Amino acid sequence: MKPRVFITRQIPENGIKMIERYYEIDLWKDQREPPKDVLLEKITDVDAIVTLVTDKVDKELLDNASKLRIITQYAVGYDNIDLEEATKRGIYVTNTPGVLTDATADLAFALLLTSARRVVEADQFVRSGEWKRSAVGWHPLMFLGYGLKGKTLGIIGFGRIGQAVARRAKGFGMKIIYYSRRRKLKAEKEIGAEYVDFETLLEESDFISLHVPFTDETHHMIGEKELKIMKPTAILINTARGPVVDTKALIKALQEGWIAGAGLDVFEEEPYYNEELFKLKNVVLAPHLGSATHEAREGMAELVAKNLIAFAKGEIPPNLVNKDVINIKKPGFE
């Protein structure tokens, strides 16, 4: 009899086809995440679960998961999962790194360009008919933005995605500085990036792009103090996690001109609505689209499948997050 897996959202078909060879699949087909009571019910009778960042896997859920042996996260980040509790119970946790690097870096740079050149404002100006009504075909001061060549891009978090953004910026002739918990000497040399301390990065950057995981340490790492250190012409880009930025402080910064603009793909709560933020013209918004390309999402589905299949075969999954769990329980369904 095949082990049973609950997949909390429809994922690309390539992953489903791989998984169904080894597992009996219970698939949640609603676009919205399954409510907590559904998760609590489903978790009681499955051997594995495929989760998204919006699925909270906490102690309460794990207390109901008597058969659960593996949690396979369809994402790179896994701050929605209580890793310590899972490990104590011998539950393997995996993620999908690498395959979404370029997609997320592309979006970060798209937000940077769109914010710098005020593309969304200009689009709305044309679509609304205001351009026609203004009777101004072209004007030297219309929708002035900021160029990229020769400007300084500060990258906070210099892992795979941060480095991919840096490579894109080099093509635009930008100077790259970065701050990270650990220096990346090889990447510095390869890309031509300079390591600086956190405050120096805030002071010197014309653009700042965030690429850190969400932890207690990074919660609101960009707040009022940090926003006031930044240049009044600076633009902040966040494709990492919403709570890395203090939204109330950011709104104030955008309203009062502490910084020039922002591009946000992630928010403190998702889905998100904030009338005060959304009415501002100097912020570009996207609904967590970082990995939203056919190539990336199919690659993520394949990694999810590979992690599940390896575990079913009694092998260590290729993208195991909580490696200490190996000492507690061997992989595989007993």
GROMACS .gro file of C-alpha atoms in nm:
model
  334
    1MET     CA    1   0.000   0.000   0.000
    2LYS     CA    2   0.133   0.343  -0.097
    3PRO     CA    3   0.197   0.607   0.172
    4ARG     CA    4  -0.051   0.897   0.166
    5VAL     CA    5   0.042   1.259   0.097
    6PHE     CA    6  -0.174   1.569   0.136
    7ILE     CA    7  -0.081   1.848  -0.107
    8THR     CA    8  -0.219   2.176   0.023
    9ARG     CA    9  -0.247   2.348  -0.318
   10GLN     CA   10  -0.251   2.259  -0.687
   11ILE     CA   11   0.112   2.238  -0.805
   12PRO     CA   12   0.234   2.192  -1.165
   13GLU     CA   13   0.138   1.862  -1.323
   14ASN     CA   14   0.496   1.745  -1.375
   15GLY     CA   15   0.536   1.714  -0.997
   16ILE     CA   16   0.200   1.543  -0.949
   17LYS     CA   17   0.285   1.278  -1.208
   18MET     CA   18   0.615   1.198  -1.037
   19ILE     CA   19   0.461   1.184  -0.688
   20GLU     CA   20   0.164   0.962  -0.781
   21ARG     CA   21   0.397   0.676  -0.874
   22TYR     CA   22   0.499   0.645  -0.508
   23TYR     CA   23   0.215   0.803  -0.309
   24GLU     CA   24  -0.161   0.811  -0.282
   25ILE     CA   25  -0.240   1.181  -0.334
   26ASP     CA   26  -0.499   1.390  -0.153
   27LEU     CA   27  -0.499   1.727  -0.333
   28TRP     CA   28  -0.658   2.049  -0.207
   29LYS     CA   29  -0.793   2.214  -0.524
   30ASP     CA   30  -0.922   2.545  -0.386
   31GLN     CA   31  -0.697   2.843  -0.472
   32ARG     CA   32  -0.718   2.960  -0.111
   33GLU     CA   33  -0.514   2.778   0.152
   34PRO     CA   34  -0.694   2.507   0.349
   35PRO     CA   35  -0.837   2.645   0.676
   36LYS     CA   36  -0.673   2.540   1.000
   37ASP     CA   37  -0.953   2.297   1.086
   38VAL     CA   38  -0.907   2.123   0.749
   39LEU     CA   39  -0.531   2.097   0.804
   40LEU     CA   40  -0.591   1.954   1.151
   41GLU     CA   41  -0.828   1.694   1.006
   42LYS     CA   42  -0.609   1.600   0.706
   43ILE     CA   43  -0.286   1.574   0.904
   44THR     CA   44  -0.423   1.293   1.123
   45ASP     CA   45  -0.424   1.042   0.840
   46VAL     CA   46  -0.129   1.122   0.613
   47ASP     CA   47   0.231   1.007   0.599
   48ALA     CA   48   0.355   1.317   0.416
   49ILE     CA   49   0.243   1.671   0.344
   50VAL     CA   50   0.338   1.927   0.078
   51THR     CA   51   0.311   2.276   0.225
   52LEU     CA   52   0.333   2.638   0.111
   53VAL     CA   53   0.460   2.938   0.307
   54THR     CA   54   0.102   3.030   0.403
   55ASP     CA   55   0.043   2.693   0.573
   56LYS     CA   56   0.128   2.724   0.941
   57VAL     CA   57   0.282   2.399   1.064
   58ASP     CA   58   0.298   2.457   1.438
   59LYS     CA   59   0.298   2.242   1.751
   60GLU     CA   60  -0.081   2.215   1.750
   61LEU     CA   61  -0.080   2.074   1.399
   62LEU     CA   62   0.209   1.838   1.470
   63ASP     CA   63   0.033   1.711   1.784
   64ASN     CA   64  -0.235   1.575   1.549
   65ALA     CA   65   0.014   1.423   1.305
   66SER     CA   66   0.067   1.076   1.449
   67LYS     CA   67   0.166   0.921   1.111
   68LEU     CA   68   0.347   1.216   0.954
   69ARG     CA   69   0.707   1.148   0.856
   70ILE     CA   70   0.798   1.422   0.607
   71ILE     CA   71   0.699   1.783   0.539
   72THR     CA   72   0.794   1.893   0.189
   73GLN     CA   73   0.785   2.270   0.153
   74TYR     CA   74   0.706   2.409  -0.192
   75ALA     CA   75   0.931   2.711  -0.133
   76VAL     CA   76   1.284   2.803  -0.028
   77GLY     CA   77   1.186   2.968   0.301
   78TYR     CA   78   1.033   2.756   0.577
   79ASP     CA   79   0.964   3.004   0.858
   80ASN     CA   80   0.602   2.878   0.864
   81ILE     CA   81   0.722   2.543   0.998
   82ASP     CA   82   0.816   2.477   1.361
   83LEU     CA   83   1.146   2.312   1.273
   84GLU     CA   84   1.241   2.227   1.631
   85GLU     CA   85   0.913   2.046   1.697
   86ALA     CA   86   0.933   1.858   1.369
   87THR     CA   87   1.289   1.746   1.437
   88LYS     CA   88   1.208   1.626   1.790
   89ARG     CA   89   0.936   1.406   1.645
   90GLY     CA   90   1.163   1.262   1.376
   91ILE     CA   91   0.977   1.441   1.097
   92TYR     CA   92   1.190   1.531   0.794
   93VAL     CA   93   1.154   1.884   0.649
   94THR     CA   94   1.265   1.973   0.296
   95ASN     CA   95   1.250   2.280   0.072
   96THR     CA   96   1.311   2.377  -0.293
   97PRO     CA   97   1.626   2.591  -0.321
   98GLY     CA   98   1.810   2.688  -0.636
   99VAL     CA   99   1.540   2.648  -0.900
  100LEU     CA  100   1.371   2.981  -0.823
  101THR     CA  101   1.689   3.189  -0.792
  102ASP     CA  102   1.677   3.346  -1.137
  103ALA     CA  103   1.301   3.403  -1.133
  104THR     CA  104   1.319   3.587  -0.800
  105ALA     CA  105   1.625   3.786  -0.905
  106ASP     CA  106   1.447   3.885  -1.226
  107LEU     CA  107   1.147   4.012  -1.030
  108ALA     CA  108   1.364   4.202  -0.782
  109PHE     CA  109   1.533   4.377  -1.071
  110ALA     CA  110   1.200   4.437  -1.244
  111LEU     CA  111   1.072   4.609  -0.929
  112LEU     CA  112   1.393   4.811  -0.911
  113LEU     CA  113   1.363   4.932  -1.271
  114THR     CA  114   0.990   4.992  -1.246
  115SER     CA  115   1.032   5.196  -0.928
  116ALA     CA  116   1.331   5.389  -1.059
  117ARG     CA  117   1.159   5.488  -1.385
  118ARG     CA  118   0.808   5.531  -1.238
  119VAL     CA  119   0.661   5.289  -1.490
  120VAL     CA  120   0.343   5.210  -1.295
  121GLU     CA  121   0.263   5.580  -1.245
  122ALA     CA  122   0.320   5.645  -1.615
  123ASP     CA  123   0.107   5.346  -1.717
  124GLN     CA  124  -0.183   5.470  -1.504
  125PHE     CA  125  -0.139   5.822  -1.645
  126VAL     CA  126  -0.185   5.687  -1.998
  127ARG     CA  127  -0.461   5.433  -1.922
  128SER     CA  128  -0.672   5.678  -1.725
  129GLY     CA  129  -0.684   5.921  -2.017
  130GLU     CA  130  -0.507   6.185  -1.813
  131TRP     CA  131  -0.225   6.210  -2.068
  132LYS     CA  132  -0.478   6.294  -2.343
  133ARG     CA  133  -0.667   6.534  -2.116
  134SER     CA  134  -0.344   6.712  -2.019
  135ALA     CA  135  -0.277   6.797  -2.385
  136VAL     CA  136   0.096   6.766  -2.311
  137GLY     CA  137   0.252   6.526  -2.559
  138TRP     CA  138   0.602   6.546  -2.413
  139HIS     CA  139   0.769   6.762  -2.149
  140PRO     CA  140   1.130   6.771  -2.021
  141LEU     CA  141   1.015   6.732  -1.660
  142MET     CA  142   0.743   6.467  -1.710
  143PHE     CA  143   0.777   6.160  -1.483
  144LEU     CA  144   1.144   6.207  -1.407
  145GLY     CA  145   1.300   5.900  -1.249
  146TYR     CA  146   1.647   5.772  -1.167
  147GLY     CA  147   1.903   5.608  -1.396
  148LEU     CA  148   2.099   5.301  -1.288
  149LYS     CA  149   2.441   5.341  -1.448
  150GLY     CA  150   2.701   5.447  -1.193
  151LYS     CA  151   2.456   5.414  -0.902
  152THR     CA  152   2.521   5.200  -0.594
  153LEU     CA  153   2.311   4.891  -0.530
  154GLY     CA  154   2.322   4.767  -0.171
  155ILE     CA  155   2.226   4.402  -0.128
  156ILE     CA  156   2.132   4.275   0.216
  157GLY     CA  157   2.176   3.898   0.219
  158PHE     CA  158   2.428   3.766  -0.033
  159GLY     CA  159   2.313   3.411  -0.093
  160ARG     CA  160   2.204   3.263  -0.426
  161ILE     CA  161   1.937   3.524  -0.500
  162GLY     CA  162   2.135   3.822  -0.373
  163GLN     CA  163   2.430   3.724  -0.591
  164ALA     CA  164   2.201   3.672  -0.893
  165VAL     CA  165   2.065   4.026  -0.847
  166ALA     CA  166   2.423   4.156  -0.825
  167ARG     CA  167   2.510   3.992  -1.158
  168ARG     CA  168   2.213   4.161  -1.323
  169ALA     CA  169   2.314   4.497  -1.175
  170LYS     CA  170   2.666   4.465  -1.314
  171GLY     CA  171   2.513   4.457  -1.661
  172PHE     CA  172   2.363   4.799  -1.590
  173GLY     CA  173   2.697   4.943  -1.481
  174MET     CA  174   2.608   4.965  -1.114
  175LYS     CA  175   2.845   4.956  -0.818
  176ILE     CA  176   2.765   4.660  -0.588
  177ILE     CA  177   2.801   4.664  -0.212
  178TYR     CA  178   2.657   4.404   0.020
  179TYR     CA  179   2.601   4.313   0.383
  180SER     CA  180   2.566   3.954   0.502
  181ARG     CA  181   2.623   3.757   0.822
  182ARG     CA  182   2.925   3.600   0.654
  183ARG     CA  183   3.152   3.743   0.388
  184LYS     CA  184   3.140   3.569   0.052
  185LEU     CA  185   3.497   3.619  -0.070
  186LYS     CA  186   3.463   3.402  -0.380
  187ALA     CA  187   3.147   3.581  -0.491
  188GLU     CA  188   3.303   3.920  -0.414
  189LYS     CA  189   3.588   3.847  -0.650
  190GLU     CA  190   3.372   3.690  -0.920
  191ILE     CA  191   3.105   3.963  -0.924
  192GLY     CA  192   3.313   4.259  -0.818
  193ALA     CA  193   3.109   4.329  -0.506
  194GLU     CA  194   3.234   4.501  -0.191
  195TYR     CA  195   3.147   4.391   0.162
  196VAL     CA  196   3.044   4.674   0.396
  197ASP     CA  197   2.882   4.696   0.738
  198PHE     CA  198   2.506   4.736   0.768
  199GLU     CA  199   2.501   5.110   0.845
  200THR     CA  200   2.746   5.192   0.565
  201LEU     CA  201   2.524   5.007   0.319
  202LEU     CA  202   2.221   5.207   0.433
  203GLU     CA  203   2.410   5.536   0.404
  204GLU     CA  204   2.573   5.478   0.064
  205SER     CA  205   2.315   5.286  -0.141
  206ASP     CA  206   2.098   5.443  -0.408
  207PHE     CA  207   1.898   5.120  -0.424
  208ILE     CA  208   1.867   4.853  -0.154
  209SER     CA  209   1.747   4.500  -0.228
  210LEU     CA  210   1.658   4.261   0.055
  211HIS     CA  211   1.740   3.889   0.029
  212VAL     CA  212   1.745   3.755   0.386
  213PRO     CA  213   1.536   3.477   0.542
  214PHE     CA  214   1.276   3.571   0.801
  215THR     CA  215   1.406   3.500   1.152
  216ASP     CA  216   1.384   3.667   1.492
  217GLU     CA  217   1.705   3.848   1.398
  218THR     CA  218   1.573   3.985   1.068
  219HIS     CA  219   1.224   4.080   1.193
  220HIS     CA  220   1.181   4.454   1.117
  221MET     CA  221   1.551   4.487   1.038
  222ILE     CA  222   1.441   4.781   0.820
  223GLY     CA  223   1.252   5.014   1.050
  224GLU     CA  224   1.229   5.385   1.122
  225LYS     CA  225   1.592   5.416   1.232
  226GLU     CA  226   1.724   5.242   0.920
  227LEU     CA  227   1.493   5.428   0.680
  228LYS     CA  228   1.610   5.762   0.819
  229ILE     CA  229   1.973   5.663   0.756
  230MET     CA  230   1.900   5.594   0.387
  231LYS     CA  231   1.937   5.861   0.119
  232PRO     CA  232   1.624   6.064   0.041
  233THR     CA  233   1.673   5.953  -0.322
  234ALA     CA  234   1.703   5.583  -0.230
  235ILE     CA  235   1.463   5.308  -0.338
  236LEU     CA  236   1.398   4.996  -0.126
  237ILE     CA  237   1.315   4.660  -0.287
  238ASN     CA  238   1.179   4.365  -0.087
  239THR     CA  239   1.136   4.021  -0.244
  240ALA     CA  240   1.248   3.838   0.074
  241ARG     CA  241   0.981   3.824   0.346
  242GLY     CA  242   0.730   4.093   0.443
  243PRO     CA  243   0.811   4.113   0.815
  244VAL     CA  244   1.173   4.204   0.737
  245VAL     CA  245   1.038   4.559   0.684
  246ASP     CA  246   0.833   4.755   0.939
  247THR     CA  247   0.537   4.853   0.719
  248LYS     CA  248   0.421   5.142   0.939
  249ALA     CA  249   0.768   5.295   0.930
  250LEU     CA  250   0.792   5.243   0.554
  251ILE     CA  251   0.460   5.419   0.493
  252LYS     CA  252   0.580   5.714   0.697
  253ALA     CA  253   0.911   5.717   0.509
  254LEU     CA  254   0.734   5.721   0.173
  255GLN     CA  255   0.484   5.985   0.281
  256GLU     CA  256   0.742   6.219   0.431
  257GLY     CA  257   1.017   6.168   0.173
  258TRP     CA  258   1.278   5.996   0.388
  259ILE     CA  259   1.329   5.774   0.082
  260ALA     CA  260   1.218   5.816  -0.279
  261GLY     CA  261   1.032   5.491  -0.331
  262ALA     CA  262   0.987   5.120  -0.278
  263GLY     CA  263   0.906   4.801  -0.469
  264LEU     CA  264   0.737   4.528  -0.266
  265ASP     CA  265   0.657   4.170  -0.358
  266VAL     CA  266   0.603   4.051   0.000
  267PHE     CA  267   0.404   4.182   0.295
  268GLU     CA  268   0.371   4.136   0.670
  269GLU     CA  269   0.045   3.947   0.612
  270GLU     CA  270  -0.056   3.773   0.292
  271PRO     CA  271  -0.294   3.828   0.123
  272TYR     CA  272  -0.262   4.195   0.216
  273TYR     CA  273  -0.453   4.520   0.192
  274ASN     CA  274  -0.349   4.855   0.334
  275GLU     CA  275  -0.529   5.160   0.197
  276GLU     CA  276  -0.270   5.399   0.339
  277LEU     CA  277   0.015   5.219   0.163
  278PHE     CA  278  -0.174   5.142  -0.157
  279LYS     CA  279  -0.273   5.502  -0.230
  280LEU     CA  280   0.094   5.609  -0.240
  281LYS     CA  281   0.230   5.666  -0.590
  282ASN     CA  282   0.594   5.604  -0.500
  283VAL     CA  283   0.555   5.234  -0.426
  284VAL     CA  284   0.523   4.944  -0.673
  285LEU     CA  285   0.332   4.640  -0.547
  286ALA     CA  286   0.314   4.274  -0.652
  287PRO     CA  287   0.132   3.976  -0.490
  288HIS     CA  288   0.432   3.756  -0.397
  289LEU     CA  289   0.534   3.676  -0.756
  290GLY     CA  290   0.904   3.609  -0.695
  291SER     CA  291   0.906   3.255  -0.830
  292ALA     CA  292   0.609   3.297  -1.066
  293THR     CA  293   0.755   3.171  -1.392
  294HIS     CA  294   0.659   2.846  -1.563
  295GLU     CA  295   1.020   2.731  -1.541
  296ALA     CA  296   1.065   2.805  -1.170
  297ARG     CA  297   0.732   2.667  -1.052
  298GLU     CA  298   0.777   2.345  -1.252
  299GLY     CA  299   1.129   2.315  -1.115
  300MET     CA  300   0.994   2.355  -0.762
  301ALA     CA  301   0.734   2.084  -0.826
  302GLU     CA  302   1.007   1.851  -0.949
  303LEU     CA  303   1.217   1.913  -0.637
  304VAL     CA  304   0.917   1.849  -0.413
  305ALA     CA  305   0.865   1.519  -0.593
  306LYS     CA  306   1.232   1.423  -0.572
  307ASN     CA  307   1.235   1.490  -0.197
  308LEU     CA  308   0.924   1.277  -0.144
  309ILE     CA  309   1.046   0.996  -0.369
  310ALA     CA  310   1.389   0.978  -0.205
  311PHE     CA  311   1.227   0.954   0.137
  312ALA     CA  312   0.988   0.681   0.020
  313LYS     CA  313   1.291   0.484  -0.101
  314GLY     CA  314   1.454   0.515   0.242
  315GLU     CA  315   1.707   0.770   0.117
  316ILE     CA  316   1.796   1.108   0.265
  317PRO     CA  317   1.601   1.371   0.066
  318PRO     CA  318   1.830   1.592  -0.147
  319ASN     CA  319   1.701   1.916   0.007
  320LEU     CA  320   1.677   1.819   0.373
  321VAL     CA  321   1.659   2.125   0.599
  322ASN     CA  322   1.671   1.973   0.949
  323LYS     CA  323   1.972   1.746   0.908
  324ASP     CA  324   1.978   1.653   1.279
  325VAL     CA  325   1.661   1.451   1.224
  326ILE     CA  326   1.873   1.176   1.064
  327ASN     CA  327   2.006   1.093   1.413
  328ILE     CA  328   1.652   1.056   1.545
  329LYS     CA  329   1.487   0.850   1.270
  330LYS     CA  330   1.608   0.698   0.949
  331PRO     CA  331   1.433   0.808   0.629
  332GLY     CA  332   1.156   0.591   0.489
  333PHE     CA  333   0.817   0.461   0.597
  334GLU     CA  334   0.840   0.182   0.849
   0.00000   0.00000   0.00000
